[in-house]
Structure formats: structure tokens, C-alpha cells
């Protein structure tokens, strides 16, 4: 069953949307703020996100920017839900990476139609699994197996492995890893990345040897 996340602070609208989406045969989870939504994203990745622009704790446009900047979430289709109707607002959303844009008030039938159309259009390029030399990574369930055996990774370890697997055959420099995974650049030398790489290697067992250190540059899968 495909899962849809609905981020909408209005209880009545969120309740109506989640009921309609569920009745249409999809799994659905509703969130009234960015914080609860972002916590859920760390546990499981949905097939589509319905995202309101006017939220109490964070602007929907900012959330969309963060989704498109994150390698684990950037291909998730997003339909923006908003009371704003100006052409410039729509253009801004599409430029950042929105897949569709529905203006309130909207009919439930129209929304379900848009959801089906976006899922059909995007399903051809969303690949949730990666495999390399016995290591299998599933973005949807956020699970990793090594030769069929499940390996328990922390959130940052999972992101590290995912980024290395996405860039197989090349070296990912330290600055890029720190920026993309931790979200900011560290001042001066930091052992944080090295500690996480060491822990990841240990958890992968013999496969941990596949993670190669390029001194003073970064890491890669050999």
C-alpha cells in the first residue's frame, strides 16, 4: 500500500484529507506541524507528501527546500496545499521542486485525482533500494541488510551509507558529507565524521572494508 503524508495545521482540513485519502485505498498519516512531520520522515519515507505552505512552526516552502536538498528525500513527489493563489506563489513552488499545486478551497475529488496523476507520473523514476556487493539499502523502510542479515544503523550512519552507495565509483569529499548529512559546515577539524565512518564499518562486518578512506579528501566505496 502506498503511503501519503499530509502536513496541514487545520484540524478540519487535515481530517477531511486523511479520510478521503484512506478511503481511496492509500495509507495516510497526518501532521499538524513541521516538527512531527520531520520526526516521522526519519523513521519511514512516504510515497507522496501533501504539504501546506502556512504552518505554525515552519514555512512549507522551507520544508520543500530541505526535502529537495536531502539525498534521501529529494525524489519524493510533493503536492503543495495553500490558500495563496497568486501566480508568483505557484511559480516559486514549482521552481523549488513542487510536483503539483492545489489551491484552497479544493474539492476532495480533485485532490485525489491530482494524487493519482502525480504518483503515476513519478513512479517510473523513484527507486527505493540500492545494492552493492551484498549490501542492500532500502530507503522506504530505512533498513540495511548485509548478505541477507539485517543491520541496525543510526540515522546518520544510514545517511552516510546511502550517500556512499549513491556515489559508487567516486570519492565523496569530507566537506560534502558534513554539509549534506549534518546540515552545516564544521569550523576547523572534526572527528565526528570519522567516528561515524568507523562505527558504520564495524556494523557492516567484513563488508566494512569496502569503505575506502582517501586521506585528506574523503570516503568512497571500492
Short mmCIF file of C-alpha atoms in Angstrom, two decimals:
data_model
loop_
_atom_site.label_atom_id
_atom_site.label_comp_id
_atom_site.label_asym_id
_atom_site.label_seq_id
_atom_site.Cartn_x
_atom_site.Cartn_y
_atom_site.Cartn_z
CA UNK A 1 0.00 0.00 0.00
CA UNK A 2 1.34 3.43 -0.95
CA UNK A 3 1.79 5.83 1.96
CA UNK A 4 0.91 9.51 1.86
CA UNK A 5 1.89 12.11 4.46
CA UNK A 6 -0.38 15.13 4.92
CA UNK A 7 1.16 18.18 6.63
CA UNK A 8 -1.72 20.56 7.44
CA UNK A 9 -2.26 22.55 10.65
CA UNK A 10 -6.02 22.98 10.24
CA UNK A 11 -7.62 20.03 12.05
CA UNK A 12 -10.78 20.00 9.96
CA UNK A 13 -8.98 20.14 6.62
CA UNK A 14 -6.41 17.55 7.71
CA UNK A 15 -9.17 15.24 8.93
CA UNK A 16 -11.07 15.58 5.65
CA UNK A 17 -7.95 14.91 3.58
CA UNK A 18 -6.81 11.88 5.59
CA UNK A 19 -10.31 10.37 5.43
CA UNK A 20 -10.55 10.88 1.68
CA UNK A 21 -7.05 9.55 1.02
CA UNK A 22 -7.64 6.50 3.20
CA UNK A 23 -10.99 5.83 1.54
CA UNK A 24 -9.21 5.89 -1.83
CA UNK A 25 -7.02 2.95 -0.85
CA UNK A 26 -3.86 4.69 0.33
CA UNK A 27 -2.12 4.60 3.66
CA UNK A 28 -2.05 8.05 5.26
CA UNK A 29 -0.55 9.89 8.21
CA UNK A 30 -1.47 13.44 9.20
CA UNK A 31 0.77 16.02 10.86
CA UNK A 32 -0.18 19.42 12.28
CA UNK A 33 3.32 20.90 12.28
CA UNK A 34 6.77 20.58 10.73
CA UNK A 35 8.39 19.06 13.82
CA UNK A 36 6.17 15.96 13.97
CA UNK A 37 6.43 15.54 10.19
CA UNK A 38 10.25 15.73 10.23
CA UNK A 39 10.44 13.18 13.04
CA UNK A 40 8.27 10.77 11.05
CA UNK A 41 10.48 11.24 7.98
CA UNK A 42 13.43 9.87 9.95
CA UNK A 43 11.56 6.61 10.52
CA UNK A 44 9.85 5.94 7.18
CA UNK A 45 9.70 7.63 3.79
CA UNK A 46 6.26 8.13 2.17
CA UNK A 47 5.34 7.76 -1.47
CA UNK A 48 3.92 11.29 -1.66
CA UNK A 49 3.63 14.37 0.56
CA UNK A 50 0.72 16.82 0.74
CA UNK A 51 2.31 19.96 2.14
CA UNK A 52 0.59 23.12 3.36
CA UNK A 53 2.57 26.35 2.96
CA UNK A 54 1.23 28.19 6.04
CA UNK A 55 2.35 26.13 9.04
CA UNK A 56 2.74 27.37 12.64
CA UNK A 57 6.40 26.44 13.15
CA UNK A 58 7.98 26.47 9.68
CA UNK A 59 7.09 27.74 6.23
CA UNK A 60 6.12 25.00 3.78
CA UNK A 61 8.46 26.44 1.17
CA UNK A 62 11.37 25.99 3.59
CA UNK A 63 10.32 22.38 4.22
CA UNK A 64 10.19 21.77 0.46
CA UNK A 65 13.69 23.25 0.06
CA UNK A 66 15.00 20.90 2.75
CA UNK A 67 13.35 17.89 1.11
CA UNK A 68 14.92 18.69 -2.26
CA UNK A 69 18.34 19.24 -0.67
CA UNK A 70 18.32 15.86 1.11
CA UNK A 71 19.54 12.94 -1.00
CA UNK A 72 17.20 10.52 0.80
CA UNK A 73 14.06 12.56 0.22
CA UNK A 74 14.64 14.65 -2.89
CA UNK A 75 12.67 12.38 -5.27
CA UNK A 76 9.55 12.15 -3.11
CA UNK A 77 6.68 13.83 -5.01
CA UNK A 78 5.17 16.84 -3.23
CA UNK A 79 1.80 18.48 -3.81
CA UNK A 80 1.57 21.92 -2.21
CA UNK A 81 -1.68 22.84 -0.41
CA UNK A 82 -2.22 26.53 0.17
CA UNK A 83 -4.72 29.33 0.45
CA UNK A 84 -2.42 31.53 -1.60
CA UNK A 85 -3.48 31.82 -5.22
CA UNK A 86 -1.11 34.31 -6.81
CA UNK A 87 0.82 33.24 -9.88
CA UNK A 88 4.13 34.15 -8.22
CA UNK A 89 3.49 31.78 -5.30
CA UNK A 90 2.86 28.93 -7.71
CA UNK A 91 5.95 29.75 -9.76
CA UNK A 92 8.09 29.81 -6.59
CA UNK A 93 6.78 26.41 -5.52
CA UNK A 94 7.43 24.83 -8.90
CA UNK A 95 10.92 26.35 -9.13
CA UNK A 96 11.88 24.81 -5.80
CA UNK A 97 10.59 21.41 -6.89
CA UNK A 98 6.88 21.02 -6.16
CA UNK A 99 5.23 18.40 -8.38
CA UNK A 100 1.79 19.99 -8.25
CA UNK A 101 -0.05 22.83 -6.56
CA UNK A 102 -3.64 22.77 -5.21
CA UNK A 103 -5.26 26.00 -4.03
CA UNK A 104 -7.77 26.02 -1.16
CA UNK A 105 -10.67 25.62 -1.23
CA UNK A 106 -10.47 22.49 -3.37
CA UNK A 107 -12.73 19.52 -3.95
CA UNK A 108 -11.73 16.16 -2.49
CA UNK A 109 -12.27 14.50 -5.86
CA UNK A 110 -9.88 16.96 -7.50
CA UNK A 111 -7.22 16.32 -4.84
CA UNK A 112 -7.45 12.53 -5.22
CA UNK A 113 -7.22 12.93 -8.99
CA UNK A 114 -4.08 15.04 -8.60
CA UNK A 115 -2.54 12.49 -6.22
CA UNK A 116 -3.15 9.64 -8.66
CA UNK A 117 -1.71 11.65 -11.55
CA UNK A 118 1.45 12.64 -9.67
CA UNK A 119 2.05 9.11 -8.38
CA UNK A 120 1.64 7.71 -11.88
CA UNK A 121 3.98 10.32 -13.35
CA UNK A 122 6.72 9.92 -10.73
CA UNK A 123 6.62 6.18 -10.10
CA UNK A 124 8.86 5.47 -13.08
CA UNK A 125 11.93 7.11 -11.55
CA UNK A 126 11.59 6.55 -7.81
CA UNK A 127 13.91 3.72 -6.80
CA UNK A 128 13.88 2.98 -3.08
CA UNK A 129 16.57 0.30 -2.97
CA UNK A 130 20.29 0.22 -3.65
CA UNK A 131 22.57 -2.83 -3.70
CA UNK A 132 26.33 -3.19 -3.69
CA UNK A 133 28.38 -6.30 -3.11
CA UNK A 134 25.89 -7.94 -0.73
CA UNK A 135 24.84 -4.67 0.95
CA UNK A 136 21.18 -3.81 0.35
CA UNK A 137 19.75 -0.44 1.42
CA UNK A 138 16.01 0.29 1.37
CA UNK A 139 15.09 3.99 1.58
CA UNK A 140 11.40 3.32 2.13
CA UNK A 141 11.76 1.21 5.26
CA UNK A 142 15.18 2.68 6.15
CA UNK A 143 16.63 -0.81 6.54
CA UNK A 144 20.00 -2.28 5.62
CA UNK A 145 20.93 -5.91 5.15
CA UNK A 146 24.33 -7.50 4.59
CA UNK A 147 24.19 -10.83 2.78
CA UNK A 148 20.54 -11.09 3.83
CA UNK A 149 21.15 -10.30 7.51
CA UNK A 150 19.59 -7.11 8.91
CA UNK A 151 22.00 -4.49 10.27
CA UNK A 152 20.86 -1.84 12.75
CA UNK A 153 22.19 1.63 11.87
CA UNK A 154 21.68 5.03 13.43
CA UNK A 155 20.06 7.78 11.37
CA UNK A 156 23.40 9.39 10.47
CA UNK A 157 25.04 6.02 9.69
CA UNK A 158 22.17 5.19 7.34
CA UNK A 159 22.54 8.54 5.56
CA UNK A 160 26.31 8.05 5.25
CA UNK A 161 25.92 4.61 3.69
CA UNK A 162 23.17 5.85 1.38
CA UNK A 163 25.33 8.72 0.14
CA UNK A 164 28.33 6.47 -0.43
CA UNK A 165 26.20 3.97 -2.34
CA UNK A 166 24.67 6.72 -4.46
CA UNK A 167 28.18 7.80 -5.43
CA UNK A 168 29.67 4.36 -6.06
CA UNK A 169 32.86 4.53 -8.07
CA UNK A 170 33.77 8.03 -6.92
CA UNK A 171 35.08 9.72 -3.78
CA UNK A 172 32.75 11.91 -1.71
CA UNK A 173 34.76 14.63 -0.05
CA UNK A 174 34.54 15.33 3.67
CA UNK A 175 33.01 18.77 3.27
CA UNK A 176 30.16 17.41 1.15
CA UNK A 177 29.39 14.62 3.63
CA UNK A 178 29.38 17.02 6.58
CA UNK A 179 27.27 19.58 4.75
CA UNK A 180 24.68 17.18 3.32
CA UNK A 181 24.30 14.89 6.33
CA UNK A 182 24.86 17.18 9.30
CA UNK A 183 23.41 20.19 7.54
CA UNK A 184 26.21 22.65 8.14
CA UNK A 185 29.95 23.05 7.77
CA UNK A 186 32.12 22.40 10.79
CA UNK A 187 34.63 25.01 11.87
CA UNK A 188 38.09 23.51 11.84
CA UNK A 189 38.89 19.82 12.16
CA UNK A 190 36.19 17.48 13.45
CA UNK A 191 36.33 13.80 14.27
CA UNK A 192 32.56 13.41 14.07
CA UNK A 193 32.59 12.09 10.51
CA UNK A 194 35.49 9.71 11.17
CA UNK A 195 33.79 8.31 14.27
CA UNK A 196 30.58 7.63 12.34
CA UNK A 197 32.50 6.00 9.47
CA UNK A 198 34.32 3.79 11.98
CA UNK A 199 31.05 2.73 13.58
CA UNK A 200 29.49 2.06 10.16
CA UNK A 201 32.43 -0.11 9.12
CA UNK A 202 32.16 -2.10 12.34
CA UNK A 203 28.42 -2.73 11.90
CA UNK A 204 28.88 -3.86 8.29
CA UNK A 205 31.37 -6.52 9.41
CA UNK A 206 33.58 -7.81 6.59
CA UNK A 207 31.76 -5.54 4.16
CA UNK A 208 33.01 -2.57 6.15
CA UNK A 209 36.34 -2.99 4.34
CA UNK A 210 34.60 -1.77 1.19
CA UNK A 211 34.53 1.76 2.63
CA UNK A 212 37.79 3.31 1.49
CA UNK A 213 39.49 6.29 3.12
CA UNK A 214 41.12 8.78 0.76
CA UNK A 215 43.44 10.67 3.07
CA UNK A 216 42.63 14.38 3.45
CA UNK A 217 39.92 14.05 0.79
CA UNK A 218 37.00 11.85 1.83
CA UNK A 219 35.47 8.40 1.52
CA UNK A 220 34.21 6.06 -1.17
CA UNK A 221 33.08 2.50 -1.83
CA UNK A 222 35.74 0.41 -3.57
#
